[in-house]
Amino acid sequence: MSQHSSRGAAWDALRLQVLERDQHICAYCGGEATEADHIIPKEAGGKDELLNLVASCKPCNSRKGNRLGARITWFNRRWLSQV
């Protein structure tokens, strides 16, 4: 497991908050979100905070990897209009 992994009860609660806030809609593709993704990766100093997290499906979260959210060229326009 990476030293930057988010695990435990606190992370599970935060993840659920993000999914509910974003209505289980992936910020990147508009599909069904099951994960929370860091906009600024933890490796780059991002924190486990609501403002730094978006709902994401597993494929998009894996594809994004540890890149900054601002450098992603694909995103869900419906989600963006709600921000």
PDB file of N, CA and C in Angstrom:
ATOM      1  N   MET A   1       0.838  -1.185   0.000  1.00  0.00           N
ATOM      2  CA  MET A   1       0.000   0.000   0.000  1.00  0.00           C
ATOM      3  C   MET A   1       0.878   1.242   0.000  1.00  0.00           C
ATOM      4  N   SER A   2       0.479   2.208  -0.780  1.00  0.00           N
ATOM      5  CA  SER A   2       1.225   3.468  -0.870  1.00  0.00           C
ATOM      6  C   SER A   2       1.184   4.222   0.450  1.00  0.00           C
ATOM      7  N   GLN A   3       2.237   4.952   0.714  1.00  0.00           N
ATOM      8  CA  GLN A   3       2.246   5.771   1.926  1.00  0.00           C
ATOM      9  C   GLN A   3       1.206   6.876   1.860  1.00  0.00           C
ATOM     10  N   HIS A   4       0.677   7.139   0.661  1.00  0.00           N
ATOM     11  CA  HIS A   4      -0.309   8.199   0.488  1.00  0.00           C
ATOM     12  C   HIS A   4      -1.740   7.668   0.439  1.00  0.00           C
ATOM     13  N   SER A   5      -1.938   6.376   0.670  1.00  0.00           N
ATOM     14  CA  SER A   5      -3.268   5.792   0.606  1.00  0.00           C
ATOM     15  C   SER A   5      -4.181   6.372   1.676  1.00  0.00           C
ATOM     16  N   SER A   6      -5.446   6.465   1.329  1.00  0.00           N
ATOM     17  CA  SER A   6      -6.459   6.914   2.280  1.00  0.00           C
ATOM     18  C   SER A   6      -7.243   5.694   2.710  1.00  0.00           C
ATOM     19  N   ARG A   7      -7.200   5.372   3.973  1.00  0.00           N
ATOM     20  CA  ARG A   7      -7.868   4.195   4.493  1.00  0.00           C
ATOM     21  C   ARG A   7      -8.449   4.497   5.867  1.00  0.00           C
ATOM     22  N   GLY A   8      -9.383   3.681   6.294  1.00  0.00           N
ATOM     23  CA  GLY A   8      -9.926   3.773   7.636  1.00  0.00           C
ATOM     24  C   GLY A   8     -11.324   4.360   7.671  1.00  0.00           C
ATOM     25  N   ALA A   9     -11.889   4.375   8.874  1.00  0.00           N
ATOM     26  CA  ALA A   9     -13.262   4.829   9.075  1.00  0.00           C
ATOM     27  C   ALA A   9     -13.449   6.302   8.691  1.00  0.00           C
ATOM     28  N   ALA A  10     -12.473   7.132   9.015  1.00  0.00           N
ATOM     29  CA  ALA A  10     -12.586   8.561   8.681  1.00  0.00           C
ATOM     30  C   ALA A  10     -12.643   8.746   7.164  1.00  0.00           C
ATOM     31  N   TRP A  11     -11.804   8.001   6.433  1.00  0.00           N
ATOM     32  CA  TRP A  11     -11.800   8.097   4.971  1.00  0.00           C
ATOM     33  C   TRP A  11     -13.123   7.591   4.407  1.00  0.00           C
ATOM     34  N   ASP A  12     -13.638   6.478   4.942  1.00  0.00           N
ATOM     35  CA  ASP A  12     -14.909   5.930   4.461  1.00  0.00           C
ATOM     36  C   ASP A  12     -16.037   6.947   4.630  1.00  0.00           C
ATOM     37  N   ALA A  13     -16.068   7.639   5.761  1.00  0.00           N
ATOM     38  CA  ALA A  13     -17.105   8.648   6.010  1.00  0.00           C
ATOM     39  C   ALA A  13     -16.958   9.818   5.046  1.00  0.00           C
ATOM     40  N   LEU A  14     -15.735  10.261   4.819  1.00  0.00           N
ATOM     41  CA  LEU A  14     -15.481  11.377   3.897  1.00  0.00           C
ATOM     42  C   LEU A  14     -15.850  10.988   2.471  1.00  0.00           C
ATOM     43  N   ARG A  15     -15.489   9.780   2.067  1.00  0.00           N
ATOM     44  CA  ARG A  15     -15.815   9.268   0.736  1.00  0.00           C
ATOM     45  C   ARG A  15     -17.328   9.278   0.521  1.00  0.00           C
ATOM     46  N   LEU A  16     -18.093   8.834   1.518  1.00  0.00           N
ATOM     47  CA  LEU A  16     -19.546   8.830   1.401  1.00  0.00           C
ATOM     48  C   LEU A  16     -20.103  10.253   1.295  1.00  0.00           C
ATOM     49  N   GLN A  17     -19.514  11.189   2.024  1.00  0.00           N
ATOM     50  CA  GLN A  17     -19.933  12.594   1.927  1.00  0.00           C
ATOM     51  C   GLN A  17     -19.726  13.119   0.508  1.00  0.00           C
ATOM     52  N   VAL A  18     -18.591  12.800  -0.082  1.00  0.00           N
ATOM     53  CA  VAL A  18     -18.282  13.252  -1.441  1.00  0.00           C
ATOM     54  C   VAL A  18     -19.253  12.638  -2.434  1.00  0.00           C
ATOM     55  N   LEU A  19     -19.499  11.336  -2.320  1.00  0.00           N
ATOM     56  CA  LEU A  19     -20.412  10.666  -3.239  1.00  0.00           C
ATOM     57  C   LEU A  19     -21.823  11.245  -3.138  1.00  0.00           C
ATOM     58  N   GLU A  20     -22.281  11.503  -1.926  1.00  0.00           N
ATOM     59  CA  GLU A  20     -23.612  12.091  -1.745  1.00  0.00           C
ATOM     60  C   GLU A  20     -23.662  13.516  -2.278  1.00  0.00           C
ATOM     61  N   ARG A  21     -22.625  14.300  -1.998  1.00  0.00           N
ATOM     62  CA  ARG A  21     -22.576  15.682  -2.489  1.00  0.00           C
ATOM     63  C   ARG A  21     -22.638  15.728  -4.013  1.00  0.00           C
ATOM     64  N   ASP A  22     -21.903  14.826  -4.653  1.00  0.00           N
ATOM     65  CA  ASP A  22     -21.833  14.798  -6.116  1.00  0.00           C
ATOM     66  C   ASP A  22     -22.880  13.878  -6.735  1.00  0.00           C
ATOM     67  N   GLN A  23     -23.823  13.407  -5.916  1.00  0.00           N
ATOM     68  CA  GLN A  23     -24.950  12.579  -6.364  1.00  0.00           C
ATOM     69  C   GLN A  23     -24.501  11.305  -7.080  1.00  0.00           C
ATOM     70  N   HIS A  24     -23.380  10.755  -6.651  1.00  0.00           N
ATOM     71  CA  HIS A  24     -22.833   9.511  -7.215  1.00  0.00           C
ATOM     72  C   HIS A  24     -22.592   9.625  -8.721  1.00  0.00           C
ATOM     73  N   ILE A  25     -22.265  10.836  -9.188  1.00  0.00           N
ATOM     74  CA  ILE A  25     -21.981  11.070 -10.607  1.00  0.00           C
ATOM     75  C   ILE A  25     -20.493  11.354 -10.756  1.00  0.00           C
ATOM     76  N   CYS A  26     -19.840  10.609 -11.632  1.00  0.00           N
ATOM     77  CA  CYS A  26     -18.408  10.789 -11.870  1.00  0.00           C
ATOM     78  C   CYS A  26     -18.144  12.174 -12.445  1.00  0.00           C
ATOM     79  N   ALA A  27     -17.218  12.889 -11.844  1.00  0.00           N
ATOM     80  CA  ALA A  27     -16.873  14.235 -12.296  1.00  0.00           C
ATOM     81  C   ALA A  27     -16.209  14.229 -13.668  1.00  0.00           C
ATOM     82  N   TYR A  28     -15.695  13.090 -14.085  1.00  0.00           N
ATOM     83  CA  TYR A  28     -14.942  13.031 -15.336  1.00  0.00           C
ATOM     84  C   TYR A  28     -15.773  12.538 -16.523  1.00  0.00           C
ATOM     85  N   CYS A  29     -16.598  11.492 -16.313  1.00  0.00           N
ATOM     86  CA  CYS A  29     -17.322  10.912 -17.454  1.00  0.00           C
ATOM     87  C   CYS A  29     -18.837  10.971 -17.314  1.00  0.00           C
ATOM     88  N   GLY A  30     -19.338  11.265 -16.121  1.00  0.00           N
ATOM     89  CA  GLY A  30     -20.775  11.318 -15.902  1.00  0.00           C
ATOM     90  C   GLY A  30     -21.393   9.983 -15.545  1.00  0.00           C
ATOM     91  N   GLY A  31     -20.563   8.947 -15.464  1.00  0.00           N
ATOM     92  CA  GLY A  31     -21.045   7.615 -15.094  1.00  0.00           C
ATOM     93  C   GLY A  31     -21.303   7.512 -13.597  1.00  0.00           C
ATOM     94  N   GLU A  32     -21.602   6.307 -13.143  1.00  0.00           N
ATOM     95  CA  GLU A  32     -21.869   6.079 -11.728  1.00  0.00           C
ATOM     96  C   GLU A  32     -20.560   6.079 -10.942  1.00  0.00           C
ATOM     97  N   ALA A  33     -20.473   6.972  -9.976  1.00  0.00           N
ATOM     98  CA  ALA A  33     -19.261   7.109  -9.157  1.00  0.00           C
ATOM     99  C   ALA A  33     -19.336   6.182  -7.950  1.00  0.00           C
ATOM    100  N   THR A  34     -18.212   5.550  -7.658  1.00  0.00           N
ATOM    101  CA  THR A  34     -18.102   4.678  -6.489  1.00  0.00           C
ATOM    102  C   THR A  34     -16.906   5.047  -5.623  1.00  0.00           C
ATOM    103  N   GLU A  35     -16.107   5.997  -6.087  1.00  0.00           N
ATOM    104  CA  GLU A  35     -14.884   6.363  -5.385  1.00  0.00           C
ATOM    105  C   GLU A  35     -14.782   7.879  -5.247  1.00  0.00           C
ATOM    106  N   ALA A  36     -13.926   8.313  -4.342  1.00  0.00           N
ATOM    107  CA  ALA A  36     -13.602   9.733  -4.207  1.00  0.00           C
ATOM    108  C   ALA A  36     -12.180   9.919  -4.721  1.00  0.00           C
ATOM    109  N   ASP A  37     -11.982  10.945  -5.532  1.00  0.00           N
ATOM    110  CA  ASP A  37     -10.678  11.195  -6.134  1.00  0.00           C
ATOM    111  C   ASP A  37     -10.144  12.540  -5.662  1.00  0.00           C
ATOM    112  N   HIS A  38      -8.860  12.582  -5.363  1.00  0.00           N
ATOM    113  CA  HIS A  38      -8.209  13.829  -4.956  1.00  0.00           C
ATOM    114  C   HIS A  38      -7.944  14.687  -6.191  1.00  0.00           C
ATOM    115  N   ILE A  39      -8.397  15.935  -6.175  1.00  0.00           N
ATOM    116  CA  ILE A  39      -8.127  16.866  -7.270  1.00  0.00           C
ATOM    117  C   ILE A  39      -6.627  17.162  -7.297  1.00  0.00           C
ATOM    118  N   ILE A  40      -6.092  17.534  -6.154  1.00  0.00           N
ATOM    119  CA  ILE A  40      -4.639  17.652  -5.996  1.00  0.00           C
ATOM    120  C   ILE A  40      -4.198  16.377  -5.289  1.00  0.00           C
ATOM    121  N   PRO A  41      -3.437  15.529  -5.972  1.00  0.00           N
ATOM    122  CA  PRO A  41      -3.049  14.249  -5.383  1.00  0.00           C
ATOM    123  C   PRO A  41      -2.311  14.413  -4.053  1.00  0.00           C
ATOM    124  N   LYS A  42      -2.476  13.420  -3.204  1.00  0.00           N
ATOM    125  CA  LYS A  42      -1.798  13.463  -1.910  1.00  0.00           C
ATOM    126  C   LYS A  42      -0.285  13.548  -2.097  1.00  0.00           C
ATOM    127  N   GLU A  43       0.235  12.900  -3.151  1.00  0.00           N
ATOM    128  CA  GLU A  43       1.674  12.942  -3.432  1.00  0.00           C
ATOM    129  C   GLU A  43       2.148  14.359  -3.736  1.00  0.00           C
ATOM    130  N   ALA A  44       1.215  15.221  -4.173  1.00  0.00           N
ATOM    131  CA  ALA A  44       1.563  16.608  -4.497  1.00  0.00           C
ATOM    132  C   ALA A  44       1.134  17.558  -3.380  1.00  0.00           C
ATOM    133  N   GLY A  45       0.791  17.006  -2.221  1.00  0.00           N
ATOM    134  CA  GLY A  45       0.430  17.838  -1.080  1.00  0.00           C
ATOM    135  C   GLY A  45      -1.056  18.020  -0.860  1.00  0.00           C
ATOM    136  N   GLY A  46      -1.891  17.346  -1.664  1.00  0.00           N
ATOM    137  CA  GLY A  46      -3.335  17.440  -1.489  1.00  0.00           C
ATOM    138  C   GLY A  46      -3.776  16.793  -0.189  1.00  0.00           C
ATOM    139  N   LYS A  47      -4.859  17.278   0.337  1.00  0.00           N
ATOM    140  CA  LYS A  47      -5.341  16.785   1.622  1.00  0.00           C
ATOM    141  C   LYS A  47      -6.671  16.052   1.467  1.00  0.00           C
ATOM    142  N   ASP A  48      -7.014  15.269   2.489  1.00  0.00           N
ATOM    143  CA  ASP A  48      -8.299  14.585   2.545  1.00  0.00           C
ATOM    144  C   ASP A  48      -9.341  15.578   3.058  1.00  0.00           C
ATOM    145  N   GLU A  49      -9.781  16.481   2.178  1.00  0.00           N
ATOM    146  CA  GLU A  49     -10.767  17.506   2.518  1.00  0.00           C
ATOM    147  C   GLU A  49     -11.827  17.539   1.425  1.00  0.00           C
ATOM    148  N   LEU A  50     -13.048  17.904   1.794  1.00  0.00           N
ATOM    149  CA  LEU A  50     -14.137  17.951   0.821  1.00  0.00           C
ATOM    150  C   LEU A  50     -13.812  18.815  -0.391  1.00  0.00           C
ATOM    151  N   LEU A  51     -13.139  19.931  -0.179  1.00  0.00           N
ATOM    152  CA  LEU A  51     -12.819  20.822  -1.297  1.00  0.00           C
ATOM    153  C   LEU A  51     -11.785  20.239  -2.251  1.00  0.00           C
ATOM    154  N   ASN A  52     -11.086  19.202  -1.825  1.00  0.00           N
ATOM    155  CA  ASN A  52     -10.057  18.592  -2.666  1.00  0.00           C
ATOM    156  C   ASN A  52     -10.500  17.236  -3.212  1.00  0.00           C
ATOM    157  N   LEU A  53     -11.771  16.905  -3.089  1.00  0.00           N
ATOM    158  CA  LEU A  53     -12.253  15.596  -3.520  1.00  0.00           C
ATOM    159  C   LEU A  53     -13.439  15.731  -4.459  1.00  0.00           C
ATOM    160  N   VAL A  54     -13.513  14.837  -5.442  1.00  0.00           N
ATOM    161  CA  VAL A  54     -14.667  14.729  -6.329  1.00  0.00           C
ATOM    162  C   VAL A  54     -15.040  13.258  -6.444  1.00  0.00           C
ATOM    163  N   ALA A  55     -16.297  13.014  -6.762  1.00  0.00           N
ATOM    164  CA  ALA A  55     -16.757  11.653  -7.003  1.00  0.00           C
ATOM    165  C   ALA A  55     -16.190  11.182  -8.335  1.00  0.00           C
ATOM    166  N   SER A  56     -15.847   9.907  -8.393  1.00  0.00           N
ATOM    167  CA  SER A  56     -15.242   9.352  -9.598  1.00  0.00           C
ATOM    168  C   SER A  56     -15.606   7.878  -9.728  1.00  0.00           C
ATOM    169  N   CYS A  57     -15.720   7.414 -10.966  1.00  0.00           N
ATOM    170  CA  CYS A  57     -15.869   5.978 -11.179  1.00  0.00           C
ATOM    171  C   CYS A  57     -14.468   5.359 -11.122  1.00  0.00           C
ATOM    172  N   LYS A  58     -14.402   4.066 -10.927  1.00  0.00           N
ATOM    173  CA  LYS A  58     -13.113   3.396 -10.796  1.00  0.00           C
ATOM    174  C   LYS A  58     -12.235   3.563 -12.046  1.00  0.00           C
ATOM    175  N   PRO A  59     -12.793   3.384 -13.269  1.00  0.00           N
ATOM    176  CA  PRO A  59     -11.936   3.559 -14.454  1.00  0.00           C
ATOM    177  C   PRO A  59     -11.337   4.961 -14.582  1.00  0.00           C
ATOM    178  N   CYS A  60     -12.128   5.993 -14.321  1.00  0.00           N
ATOM    179  CA  CYS A  60     -11.608   7.363 -14.428  1.00  0.00           C
ATOM    180  C   CYS A  60     -10.588   7.649 -13.336  1.00  0.00           C
ATOM    181  N   ASN A  61     -10.843   7.170 -12.129  1.00  0.00           N
ATOM    182  CA  ASN A  61      -9.906   7.380 -11.034  1.00  0.00           C
ATOM    183  C   ASN A  61      -8.574   6.703 -11.343  1.00  0.00           C
ATOM    184  N   SER A  62      -8.639   5.512 -11.902  1.00  0.00           N
ATOM    185  CA  SER A  62      -7.407   4.802 -12.270  1.00  0.00           C
ATOM    186  C   SER A  62      -6.687   5.513 -13.407  1.00  0.00           C
ATOM    187  N   ARG A  63      -7.457   5.996 -14.383  1.00  0.00           N
ATOM    188  CA  ARG A  63      -6.853   6.668 -15.542  1.00  0.00           C
ATOM    189  C   ARG A  63      -6.201   7.983 -15.137  1.00  0.00           C
ATOM    190  N   LYS A  64      -6.821   8.711 -14.216  1.00  0.00           N
ATOM    191  CA  LYS A  64      -6.265   9.990 -13.772  1.00  0.00           C
ATOM    192  C   LYS A  64      -4.956   9.788 -13.029  1.00  0.00           C
ATOM    193  N   GLY A  65      -4.879   8.727 -12.237  1.00  0.00           N
ATOM    194  CA  GLY A  65      -3.658   8.468 -11.482  1.00  0.00           C
ATOM    195  C   GLY A  65      -3.344   9.606 -10.537  1.00  0.00           C
ATOM    196  N   ASN A  66      -2.081  10.006 -10.469  1.00  0.00           N
ATOM    197  CA  ASN A  66      -1.691  11.073  -9.539  1.00  0.00           C
ATOM    198  C   ASN A  66      -1.507  12.416 -10.237  1.00  0.00           C
ATOM    199  N   ARG A  67      -2.158  12.593 -11.397  1.00  0.00           N
ATOM    200  CA  ARG A  67      -2.093  13.887 -12.085  1.00  0.00           C
ATOM    201  C   ARG A  67      -3.021  14.892 -11.414  1.00  0.00           C
ATOM    202  N   LEU A  68      -2.708  16.156 -11.532  1.00  0.00           N
ATOM    203  CA  LEU A  68      -3.566  17.210 -10.991  1.00  0.00           C
ATOM    204  C   LEU A  68      -4.864  17.267 -11.780  1.00  0.00           C
ATOM    205  N   GLY A  69      -5.970  17.500 -11.071  1.00  0.00           N
ATOM    206  CA  GLY A  69      -7.275  17.596 -11.724  1.00  0.00           C
ATOM    207  C   GLY A  69      -7.309  18.656 -12.806  1.00  0.00           C
ATOM    208  N   ALA A  70      -6.586  19.741 -12.624  1.00  0.00           N
ATOM    209  CA  ALA A  70      -6.570  20.817 -13.612  1.00  0.00           C
ATOM    210  C   ALA A  70      -5.909  20.389 -14.915  1.00  0.00           C
ATOM    211  N   ARG A  71      -5.162  19.306 -14.888  1.00  0.00           N
ATOM    212  CA  ARG A  71      -4.473  18.854 -16.099  1.00  0.00           C
ATOM    213  C   ARG A  71      -5.234  17.755 -16.833  1.00  0.00           C
ATOM    214  N   ILE A  72      -6.431  17.455 -16.377  1.00  0.00           N
ATOM    215  CA  ILE A  72      -7.244  16.433 -17.014  1.00  0.00           C
ATOM    216  C   ILE A  72      -7.967  17.060 -18.199  1.00  0.00           C
ATOM    217  N   THR A  73      -7.938  16.379 -19.329  1.00  0.00           N
ATOM    218  CA  THR A  73      -8.563  16.924 -20.534  1.00  0.00           C
ATOM    219  C   THR A  73      -9.982  16.406 -20.729  1.00  0.00           C
ATOM    220  N   TRP A  74     -10.402  15.429 -19.948  1.00  0.00           N
ATOM    221  CA  TRP A  74     -11.766  14.934 -20.049  1.00  0.00           C
ATOM    222  C   TRP A  74     -12.481  15.250 -18.731  1.00  0.00           C
ATOM    223  N   PHE A  75     -13.721  15.642 -18.827  1.00  0.00           N
ATOM    224  CA  PHE A  75     -14.509  15.901 -17.628  1.00  0.00           C
ATOM    225  C   PHE A  75     -15.977  15.917 -17.996  1.00  0.00           C
ATOM    226  N   ASN A  76     -16.807  15.791 -17.008  1.00  0.00           N
ATOM    227  CA  ASN A  76     -18.255  15.764 -17.169  1.00  0.00           C
ATOM    228  C   ASN A  76     -18.769  17.204 -17.114  1.00  0.00           C
ATOM    229  N   ARG A  77     -19.219  17.740 -18.225  1.00  0.00           N
ATOM    230  CA  ARG A  77     -19.671  19.131 -18.274  1.00  0.00           C
ATOM    231  C   ARG A  77     -20.857  19.381 -17.347  1.00  0.00           C
ATOM    232  N   ARG A  78     -21.710  18.380 -17.148  1.00  0.00           N
ATOM    233  CA  ARG A  78     -22.844  18.543 -16.242  1.00  0.00           C
ATOM    234  C   ARG A  78     -22.345  18.767 -14.816  1.00  0.00           C
ATOM    235  N   TRP A  79     -21.318  18.043 -14.404  1.00  0.00           N
ATOM    236  CA  TRP A  79     -20.750  18.209 -13.078  1.00  0.00           C
ATOM    237  C   TRP A  79     -20.108  19.598 -12.960  1.00  0.00           C
ATOM    238  N   LEU A  80     -19.392  20.017 -13.989  1.00  0.00           N
ATOM    239  CA  LEU A  80     -18.696  21.292 -13.958  1.00  0.00           C
ATOM    240  C   LEU A  80     -19.673  22.452 -13.771  1.00  0.00           C
ATOM    241  N   SER A  81     -20.858  22.373 -14.360  1.00  0.00           N
ATOM    242  CA  SER A  81     -21.836  23.455 -14.230  1.00  0.00           C
ATOM    243  C   SER A  81     -22.391  23.567 -12.815  1.00  0.00           C
ATOM    244  N   GLN A  82     -22.246  22.513 -12.004  1.00  0.00           N
ATOM    245  CA  GLN A  82     -22.739  22.533 -10.632  1.00  0.00           C
ATOM    246  C   GLN A  82     -21.724  23.084  -9.650  1.00  0.00           C
ATOM    247  N   VAL A  83     -20.492  23.270 -10.090  1.00  0.00           N
ATOM    248  CA  VAL A  83     -19.430  23.729  -9.193  1.00  0.00           C
ATOM    249  C   VAL A  83     -19.503  25.225  -9.022  1.00  0.00           C
TER     250      VAL A  83
END
